[in-house]
Each structure stands twice: as C-alpha cells, then as structure tokens.
Amino acid sequence: MTAITLRLPDDKHQRLSVLAKQRGMSVNQLMNEMTTLLLASFDAETRFKARAERGRGKTERGIELLRKAMGDTAS
C-alpha cells in the first residue's frame, strides 16, 4: 500500500471530514472510495473509446445486419 500526502485548503478538508463523518467513515476511507469511483469512470471511458476506434468504418455493415435482424428488406 502507498501513502500519499495531499495538500488541501483547510475549509475543503473540514468539509470532507464532515462528509466522511456523515457516511460513518474516515477521510482516508472516503478518499479511497472517491478514487475508486473516479478510476471506474476512467476505465469505462477508455474501454468505450477503444471499442469506438475498433468500430470505425463498420457502421454500414452494422446497419445492414440490424436491418436483417429486424426483417427489414428495404435498403
């Protein structure tokens, strides 16, 4: 495990302390939870961008397959 020193303005630290107390956890636990959520969002965005890049130029084929699956013979 790694320790990180984080410099925050006093008022922000106080607000985080209040939030953590309301949630029944320490500021450390709160920061760990927040970083987990932020990293999950980052990972989802990264996966989405990778899939979008792999799909470039394939939309015509995708629409064709979708129409076929829906029984639409009109092009």
PDB file of N, CA and C in Angstrom:
ATOM      1  N   MET A   1       0.851  -1.176   0.000  1.00  0.00           N
ATOM      2  CA  MET A   1       0.000   0.000   0.000  1.00  0.00           C
ATOM      3  C   MET A   1       0.895   1.236   0.000  1.00  0.00           C
ATOM      4  N   THR A   2       0.439   2.278  -0.663  1.00  0.00           N
ATOM      5  CA  THR A   2       1.196   3.515  -0.786  1.00  0.00           C
ATOM      6  C   THR A   2       0.521   4.621   0.015  1.00  0.00           C
ATOM      7  N   ALA A   3       1.319   5.426   0.663  1.00  0.00           N
ATOM      8  CA  ALA A   3       0.808   6.597   1.383  1.00  0.00           C
ATOM      9  C   ALA A   3       1.007   7.822   0.501  1.00  0.00           C
ATOM     10  N   ILE A   4      -0.006   8.678   0.473  1.00  0.00           N
ATOM     11  CA  ILE A   4       0.053   9.901  -0.327  1.00  0.00           C
ATOM     12  C   ILE A   4      -0.214  11.088   0.591  1.00  0.00           C
ATOM     13  N   THR A   5       0.604  12.102   0.456  1.00  0.00           N
ATOM     14  CA  THR A   5       0.350  13.341   1.169  1.00  0.00           C
ATOM     15  C   THR A   5      -0.425  14.253   0.234  1.00  0.00           C
ATOM     16  N   LEU A   6      -1.571  14.702   0.679  1.00  0.00           N
ATOM     17  CA  LEU A   6      -2.436  15.542  -0.145  1.00  0.00           C
ATOM     18  C   LEU A   6      -2.609  16.881   0.544  1.00  0.00           C
ATOM     19  N   ARG A   7      -2.253  17.941  -0.128  1.00  0.00           N
ATOM     20  CA  ARG A   7      -2.415  19.276   0.430  1.00  0.00           C
ATOM     21  C   ARG A   7      -3.765  19.823  -0.012  1.00  0.00           C
ATOM     22  N   LEU A   8      -4.582  20.172   0.951  1.00  0.00           N
ATOM     23  CA  LEU A   8      -5.906  20.733   0.698  1.00  0.00           C
ATOM     24  C   LEU A   8      -6.082  22.009   1.496  1.00  0.00           C
ATOM     25  N   PRO A   9      -6.873  22.931   0.995  1.00  0.00           N
ATOM     26  CA  PRO A   9      -7.222  24.088   1.814  1.00  0.00           C
ATOM     27  C   PRO A   9      -7.969  23.599   3.066  1.00  0.00           C
ATOM     28  N   ASP A  10      -7.781  24.318   4.163  1.00  0.00           N
ATOM     29  CA  ASP A  10      -8.393  23.913   5.437  1.00  0.00           C
ATOM     30  C   ASP A  10      -9.905  23.750   5.334  1.00  0.00           C
ATOM     31  N   ASP A  11     -10.569  24.659   4.614  1.00  0.00           N
ATOM     32  CA  ASP A  11     -12.026  24.576   4.522  1.00  0.00           C
ATOM     33  C   ASP A  11     -12.475  23.333   3.758  1.00  0.00           C
ATOM     34  N   LYS A  12     -11.728  22.968   2.740  1.00  0.00           N
ATOM     35  CA  LYS A  12     -12.085  21.757   1.988  1.00  0.00           C
ATOM     36  C   LYS A  12     -11.864  20.508   2.846  1.00  0.00           C
ATOM     37  N   HIS A  13     -10.789  20.479   3.597  1.00  0.00           N
ATOM     38  CA  HIS A  13     -10.535  19.348   4.490  1.00  0.00           C
ATOM     39  C   HIS A  13     -11.643  19.237   5.532  1.00  0.00           C
ATOM     40  N   GLN A  14     -12.064  20.360   6.057  1.00  0.00           N
ATOM     41  CA  GLN A  14     -13.139  20.358   7.053  1.00  0.00           C
ATOM     42  C   GLN A  14     -14.432  19.813   6.452  1.00  0.00           C
ATOM     43  N   ARG A  15     -14.756  20.233   5.255  1.00  0.00           N
ATOM     44  CA  ARG A  15     -15.968  19.745   4.582  1.00  0.00           C
ATOM     45  C   ARG A  15     -15.881  18.249   4.308  1.00  0.00           C
ATOM     46  N   LEU A  16     -14.695  17.772   3.892  1.00  0.00           N
ATOM     47  CA  LEU A  16     -14.512  16.335   3.686  1.00  0.00           C
ATOM     48  C   LEU A  16     -14.646  15.562   4.990  1.00  0.00           C
ATOM     49  N   SER A  17     -14.167  16.132   6.079  1.00  0.00           N
ATOM     50  CA  SER A  17     -14.307  15.498   7.393  1.00  0.00           C
ATOM     51  C   SER A  17     -15.774  15.352   7.779  1.00  0.00           C
ATOM     52  N   VAL A  18     -16.551  16.391   7.531  1.00  0.00           N
ATOM     53  CA  VAL A  18     -17.987  16.350   7.837  1.00  0.00           C
ATOM     54  C   VAL A  18     -18.669  15.285   6.980  1.00  0.00           C
ATOM     55  N   LEU A  19     -18.344  15.266   5.698  1.00  0.00           N
ATOM     56  CA  LEU A  19     -18.926  14.279   4.790  1.00  0.00           C
ATOM     57  C   LEU A  19     -18.578  12.855   5.233  1.00  0.00           C
ATOM     58  N   ALA A  20     -17.315  12.625   5.540  1.00  0.00           N
ATOM     59  CA  ALA A  20     -16.883  11.297   5.975  1.00  0.00           C
ATOM     60  C   ALA A  20     -17.611  10.887   7.256  1.00  0.00           C
ATOM     61  N   LYS A  21     -17.734  11.805   8.186  1.00  0.00           N
ATOM     62  CA  LYS A  21     -18.414  11.501   9.445  1.00  0.00           C
ATOM     63  C   LYS A  21     -19.878  11.137   9.186  1.00  0.00           C
ATOM     64  N   GLN A  22     -20.533  11.885   8.292  1.00  0.00           N
ATOM     65  CA  GLN A  22     -21.933  11.587   7.960  1.00  0.00           C
ATOM     66  C   GLN A  22     -22.076  10.208   7.336  1.00  0.00           C
ATOM     67  N   ARG A  23     -21.065   9.770   6.630  1.00  0.00           N
ATOM     68  CA  ARG A  23     -21.098   8.450   5.989  1.00  0.00           C
ATOM     69  C   ARG A  23     -20.556   7.349   6.894  1.00  0.00           C
ATOM     70  N   GLY A  24     -20.120   7.731   8.076  1.00  0.00           N
ATOM     71  CA  GLY A  24     -19.618   6.751   9.034  1.00  0.00           C
ATOM     72  C   GLY A  24     -18.272   6.154   8.654  1.00  0.00           C
ATOM     73  N   MET A  25     -17.412   6.992   8.086  1.00  0.00           N
ATOM     74  CA  MET A  25     -16.092   6.510   7.677  1.00  0.00           C
ATOM     75  C   MET A  25     -15.047   7.582   7.935  1.00  0.00           C
ATOM     76  N   SER A  26     -13.801   7.192   7.782  1.00  0.00           N
ATOM     77  CA  SER A  26     -12.709   8.154   7.932  1.00  0.00           C
ATOM     78  C   SER A  26     -12.520   8.917   6.625  1.00  0.00           C
ATOM     79  N   VAL A  27     -11.780  10.026   6.700  1.00  0.00           N
ATOM     80  CA  VAL A  27     -11.459  10.780   5.489  1.00  0.00           C
ATOM     81  C   VAL A  27     -10.639   9.892   4.553  1.00  0.00           C
ATOM     82  N   ASN A  28      -9.768   9.074   5.099  1.00  0.00           N
ATOM     83  CA  ASN A  28      -8.976   8.157   4.284  1.00  0.00           C
ATOM     84  C   ASN A  28      -9.886   7.195   3.519  1.00  0.00           C
ATOM     85  N   GLN A  29     -10.861   6.610   4.200  1.00  0.00           N
ATOM     86  CA  GLN A  29     -11.796   5.701   3.533  1.00  0.00           C
ATOM     87  C   GLN A  29     -12.604   6.442   2.465  1.00  0.00           C
ATOM     88  N   LEU A  30     -13.001   7.671   2.780  1.00  0.00           N
ATOM     89  CA  LEU A  30     -13.754   8.477   1.821  1.00  0.00           C
ATOM     90  C   LEU A  30     -12.918   8.738   0.564  1.00  0.00           C
ATOM     91  N   MET A  31     -11.660   9.116   0.740  1.00  0.00           N
ATOM     92  CA  MET A  31     -10.780   9.374  -0.401  1.00  0.00           C
ATOM     93  C   MET A  31     -10.558   8.096  -1.211  1.00  0.00           C
ATOM     94  N   ASN A  32     -10.430   6.971  -0.545  1.00  0.00           N
ATOM     95  CA  ASN A  32     -10.265   5.698  -1.237  1.00  0.00           C
ATOM     96  C   ASN A  32     -11.509   5.388  -2.067  1.00  0.00           C
ATOM     97  N   GLU A  33     -12.691   5.618  -1.504  1.00  0.00           N
ATOM     98  CA  GLU A  33     -13.943   5.397  -2.226  1.00  0.00           C
ATOM     99  C   GLU A  33     -14.044   6.331  -3.437  1.00  0.00           C
ATOM    100  N   MET A  34     -13.682   7.589  -3.249  1.00  0.00           N
ATOM    101  CA  MET A  34     -13.753   8.564  -4.342  1.00  0.00           C
ATOM    102  C   MET A  34     -12.798   8.191  -5.472  1.00  0.00           C
ATOM    103  N   THR A  35     -11.588   7.770  -5.139  1.00  0.00           N
ATOM    104  CA  THR A  35     -10.640   7.399  -6.190  1.00  0.00           C
ATOM    105  C   THR A  35     -11.097   6.141  -6.921  1.00  0.00           C
ATOM    106  N   THR A  36     -11.743   5.216  -6.214  1.00  0.00           N
ATOM    107  CA  THR A  36     -12.281   4.017  -6.861  1.00  0.00           C
ATOM    108  C   THR A  36     -13.330   4.401  -7.896  1.00  0.00           C
ATOM    109  N   LEU A  37     -14.237   5.314  -7.545  1.00  0.00           N
ATOM    110  CA  LEU A  37     -15.266   5.770  -8.475  1.00  0.00           C
ATOM    111  C   LEU A  37     -14.663   6.501  -9.666  1.00  0.00           C
ATOM    112  N   LEU A  38     -13.692   7.337  -9.420  1.00  0.00           N
ATOM    113  CA  LEU A  38     -13.038   8.084 -10.492  1.00  0.00           C
ATOM    114  C   LEU A  38     -12.307   7.146 -11.456  1.00  0.00           C
ATOM    115  N   LEU A  39     -11.611   6.152 -10.904  1.00  0.00           N
ATOM    116  CA  LEU A  39     -10.901   5.198 -11.754  1.00  0.00           C
ATOM    117  C   LEU A  39     -11.866   4.317 -12.544  1.00  0.00           C
ATOM    118  N   ALA A  40     -12.996   3.941 -11.953  1.00  0.00           N
ATOM    119  CA  ALA A  40     -14.003   3.155 -12.668  1.00  0.00           C
ATOM    120  C   ALA A  40     -14.546   3.951 -13.855  1.00  0.00           C
ATOM    121  N   SER A  41     -14.780   5.232 -13.651  1.00  0.00           N
ATOM    122  CA  SER A  41     -15.241   6.100 -14.730  1.00  0.00           C
ATOM    123  C   SER A  41     -14.189   6.211 -15.828  1.00  0.00           C
ATOM    124  N   PHE A  42     -12.937   6.384 -15.438  1.00  0.00           N
ATOM    125  CA  PHE A  42     -11.831   6.471 -16.389  1.00  0.00           C
ATOM    126  C   PHE A  42     -11.705   5.182 -17.199  1.00  0.00           C
ATOM    127  N   ASP A  43     -11.797   4.031 -16.516  1.00  0.00           N
ATOM    128  CA  ASP A  43     -11.694   2.740 -17.199  1.00  0.00           C
ATOM    129  C   ASP A  43     -12.829   2.547 -18.196  1.00  0.00           C
ATOM    130  N   ALA A  44     -14.047   2.929 -17.813  1.00  0.00           N
ATOM    131  CA  ALA A  44     -15.196   2.792 -18.709  1.00  0.00           C
ATOM    132  C   ALA A  44     -15.014   3.672 -19.947  1.00  0.00           C
ATOM    133  N   GLU A  45     -14.554   4.893 -19.752  1.00  0.00           N
ATOM    134  CA  GLU A  45     -14.318   5.801 -20.878  1.00  0.00           C
ATOM    135  C   GLU A  45     -13.230   5.255 -21.800  1.00  0.00           C
ATOM    136  N   THR A  46     -12.178   4.710 -21.224  1.00  0.00           N
ATOM    137  CA  THR A  46     -11.084   4.139 -22.005  1.00  0.00           C
ATOM    138  C   THR A  46     -11.575   2.957 -22.837  1.00  0.00           C
ATOM    139  N   ARG A  47     -12.373   2.067 -22.219  1.00  0.00           N
ATOM    140  CA  ARG A  47     -12.921   0.928 -22.958  1.00  0.00           C
ATOM    141  C   ARG A  47     -13.848   1.395 -24.078  1.00  0.00           C
ATOM    142  N   PHE A  48     -14.685   2.386 -23.781  1.00  0.00           N
ATOM    143  CA  PHE A  48     -15.603   2.906 -24.790  1.00  0.00           C
ATOM    144  C   PHE A  48     -14.833   3.467 -25.988  1.00  0.00           C
ATOM    145  N   LYS A  49     -13.811   4.261 -25.722  1.00  0.00           N
ATOM    146  CA  LYS A  49     -13.023   4.845 -26.804  1.00  0.00           C
ATOM    147  C   LYS A  49     -12.324   3.774 -27.634  1.00  0.00           C
ATOM    148  N   ALA A  50     -11.817   2.731 -26.978  1.00  0.00           N
ATOM    149  CA  ALA A  50     -11.148   1.643 -27.704  1.00  0.00           C
ATOM    150  C   ALA A  50     -12.142   0.913 -28.594  1.00  0.00           C
ATOM    151  N   ARG A  51     -13.332   0.652 -28.073  1.00  0.00           N
ATOM    152  CA  ARG A  51     -14.345  -0.034 -28.883  1.00  0.00           C
ATOM    153  C   ARG A  51     -14.807   0.843 -30.041  1.00  0.00           C
ATOM    154  N   ALA A  52     -14.962   2.127 -29.796  1.00  0.00           N
ATOM    155  CA  ALA A  52     -15.373   3.043 -30.857  1.00  0.00           C
ATOM    156  C   ALA A  52     -14.322   3.076 -31.957  1.00  0.00           C
ATOM    157  N   GLU A  53     -13.059   3.057 -31.583  1.00  0.00           N
ATOM    158  CA  GLU A  53     -11.974   3.083 -32.563  1.00  0.00           C
ATOM    159  C   GLU A  53     -11.974   1.803 -33.391  1.00  0.00           C
ATOM    160  N   ARG A  54     -12.210   0.662 -32.750  1.00  0.00           N
ATOM    161  CA  ARG A  54     -12.264  -0.603 -33.482  1.00  0.00           C
ATOM    162  C   ARG A  54     -13.456  -0.650 -34.430  1.00  0.00           C
ATOM    163  N   GLY A  55     -14.521   0.086 -34.109  1.00  0.00           N
ATOM    164  CA  GLY A  55     -15.732   0.056 -34.919  1.00  0.00           C
ATOM    165  C   GLY A  55     -15.758   1.066 -36.045  1.00  0.00           C
ATOM    166  N   ARG A  56     -14.754   1.931 -36.124  1.00  0.00           N
ATOM    167  CA  ARG A  56     -14.731   2.953 -37.183  1.00  0.00           C
ATOM    168  C   ARG A  56     -14.810   2.314 -38.561  1.00  0.00           C
ATOM    169  N   GLY A  57     -15.684   2.858 -39.394  1.00  0.00           N
ATOM    170  CA  GLY A  57     -15.813   2.367 -40.752  1.00  0.00           C
ATOM    171  C   GLY A  57     -16.680   1.137 -40.884  1.00  0.00           C
ATOM    172  N   LYS A  58     -17.207   0.648 -39.791  1.00  0.00           N
ATOM    173  CA  LYS A  58     -18.006  -0.570 -39.829  1.00  0.00           C
ATOM    174  C   LYS A  58     -19.488  -0.290 -39.605  1.00  0.00           C
ATOM    175  N   THR A  59     -19.871   0.968 -39.603  1.00  0.00           N
ATOM    176  CA  THR A  59     -21.273   1.295 -39.321  1.00  0.00           C
ATOM    177  C   THR A  59     -22.204   0.816 -40.416  1.00  0.00           C
ATOM    178  N   GLU A  60     -21.767   0.887 -41.670  1.00  0.00           N
ATOM    179  CA  GLU A  60     -22.617   0.428 -42.774  1.00  0.00           C
ATOM    180  C   GLU A  60     -22.976  -1.040 -42.593  1.00  0.00           C
ATOM    181  N   ARG A  61     -21.986  -1.853 -42.290  1.00  0.00           N
ATOM    182  CA  ARG A  61     -22.211  -3.282 -42.091  1.00  0.00           C
ATOM    183  C   ARG A  61     -23.101  -3.508 -40.874  1.00  0.00           C
ATOM    184  N   GLY A  62     -22.906  -2.740 -39.830  1.00  0.00           N
ATOM    185  CA  GLY A  62     -23.729  -2.862 -38.629  1.00  0.00           C
ATOM    186  C   GLY A  62     -25.187  -2.542 -38.902  1.00  0.00           C
ATOM    187  N   ILE A  63     -25.427  -1.490 -39.660  1.00  0.00           N
ATOM    188  CA  ILE A  63     -26.808  -1.116 -40.011  1.00  0.00           C
ATOM    189  C   ILE A  63     -27.435  -2.196 -40.879  1.00  0.00           C
ATOM    190  N   GLU A  64     -26.652  -2.730 -41.791  1.00  0.00           N
ATOM    191  CA  GLU A  64     -27.146  -3.813 -42.649  1.00  0.00           C
ATOM    192  C   GLU A  64     -27.556  -5.027 -41.816  1.00  0.00           C
ATOM    193  N   LEU A  65     -26.717  -5.399 -40.867  1.00  0.00           N
ATOM    194  CA  LEU A  65     -27.032  -6.539 -40.003  1.00  0.00           C
ATOM    195  C   LEU A  65     -28.246  -6.263 -39.123  1.00  0.00           C
ATOM    196  N   LEU A  66     -28.364  -5.040 -38.635  1.00  0.00           N
ATOM    197  CA  LEU A  66     -29.504  -4.671 -37.814  1.00  0.00           C
ATOM    198  C   LEU A  66     -30.804  -4.765 -38.613  1.00  0.00           C
ATOM    199  N   ARG A  67     -30.786  -4.249 -39.822  1.00  0.00           N
ATOM    200  CA  ARG A  67     -31.976  -4.328 -40.690  1.00  0.00           C
ATOM    201  C   ARG A  67     -32.356  -5.775 -40.968  1.00  0.00           C
ATOM    202  N   LYS A  68     -31.340  -6.591 -41.221  1.00  0.00           N
ATOM    203  CA  LYS A  68     -31.581  -8.004 -41.497  1.00  0.00           C
ATOM    204  C   LYS A  68     -32.200  -8.684 -40.274  1.00  0.00           C
ATOM    205  N   ALA A  69     -31.687  -8.374 -39.100  1.00  0.00           N
ATOM    206  CA  ALA A  69     -32.196  -8.973 -37.871  1.00  0.00           C
ATOM    207  C   ALA A  69     -33.629  -8.547 -37.602  1.00  0.00           C
ATOM    208  N   MET A  70     -33.979  -7.340 -38.019  1.00  0.00           N
ATOM    209  CA  MET A  70     -35.331  -6.819 -37.798  1.00  0.00           C
ATOM    210  C   MET A  70     -36.285  -7.218 -38.928  1.00  0.00           C
ATOM    211  N   GLY A  71     -35.785  -7.932 -39.937  1.00  0.00           N
ATOM    212  CA  GLY A  71     -36.628  -8.371 -41.039  1.00  0.00           C
ATOM    213  C   GLY A  71     -36.930  -7.289 -42.040  1.00  0.00           C
ATOM    214  N   ASP A  72     -36.152  -6.199 -42.013  1.00  0.00           N
ATOM    215  CA  ASP A  72     -36.347  -5.081 -42.945  1.00  0.00           C
ATOM    216  C   ASP A  72     -35.595  -5.378 -44.228  1.00  0.00           C
ATOM    217  N   THR A  73     -36.318  -5.525 -45.313  1.00  0.00           N
ATOM    218  CA  THR A  73     -35.671  -5.809 -46.602  1.00  0.00           C
ATOM    219  C   THR A  73     -35.387  -4.557 -47.395  1.00  0.00           C
ATOM    220  N   ALA A  74     -35.950  -3.420 -46.968  1.00  0.00           N
ATOM    221  CA  ALA A  74     -35.719  -2.162 -47.680  1.00  0.00           C
ATOM    222  C   ALA A  74     -34.338  -1.629 -47.336  1.00  0.00           C
ATOM    223  N   SER A  75     -33.625  -1.145 -48.310  1.00  0.00           N
ATOM    224  CA  SER A  75     -32.291  -0.593 -48.063  1.00  0.00           C
ATOM    225  C   SER A  75     -32.261   0.876 -48.317  1.00  0.00           C
TER     226      SER A  75
END
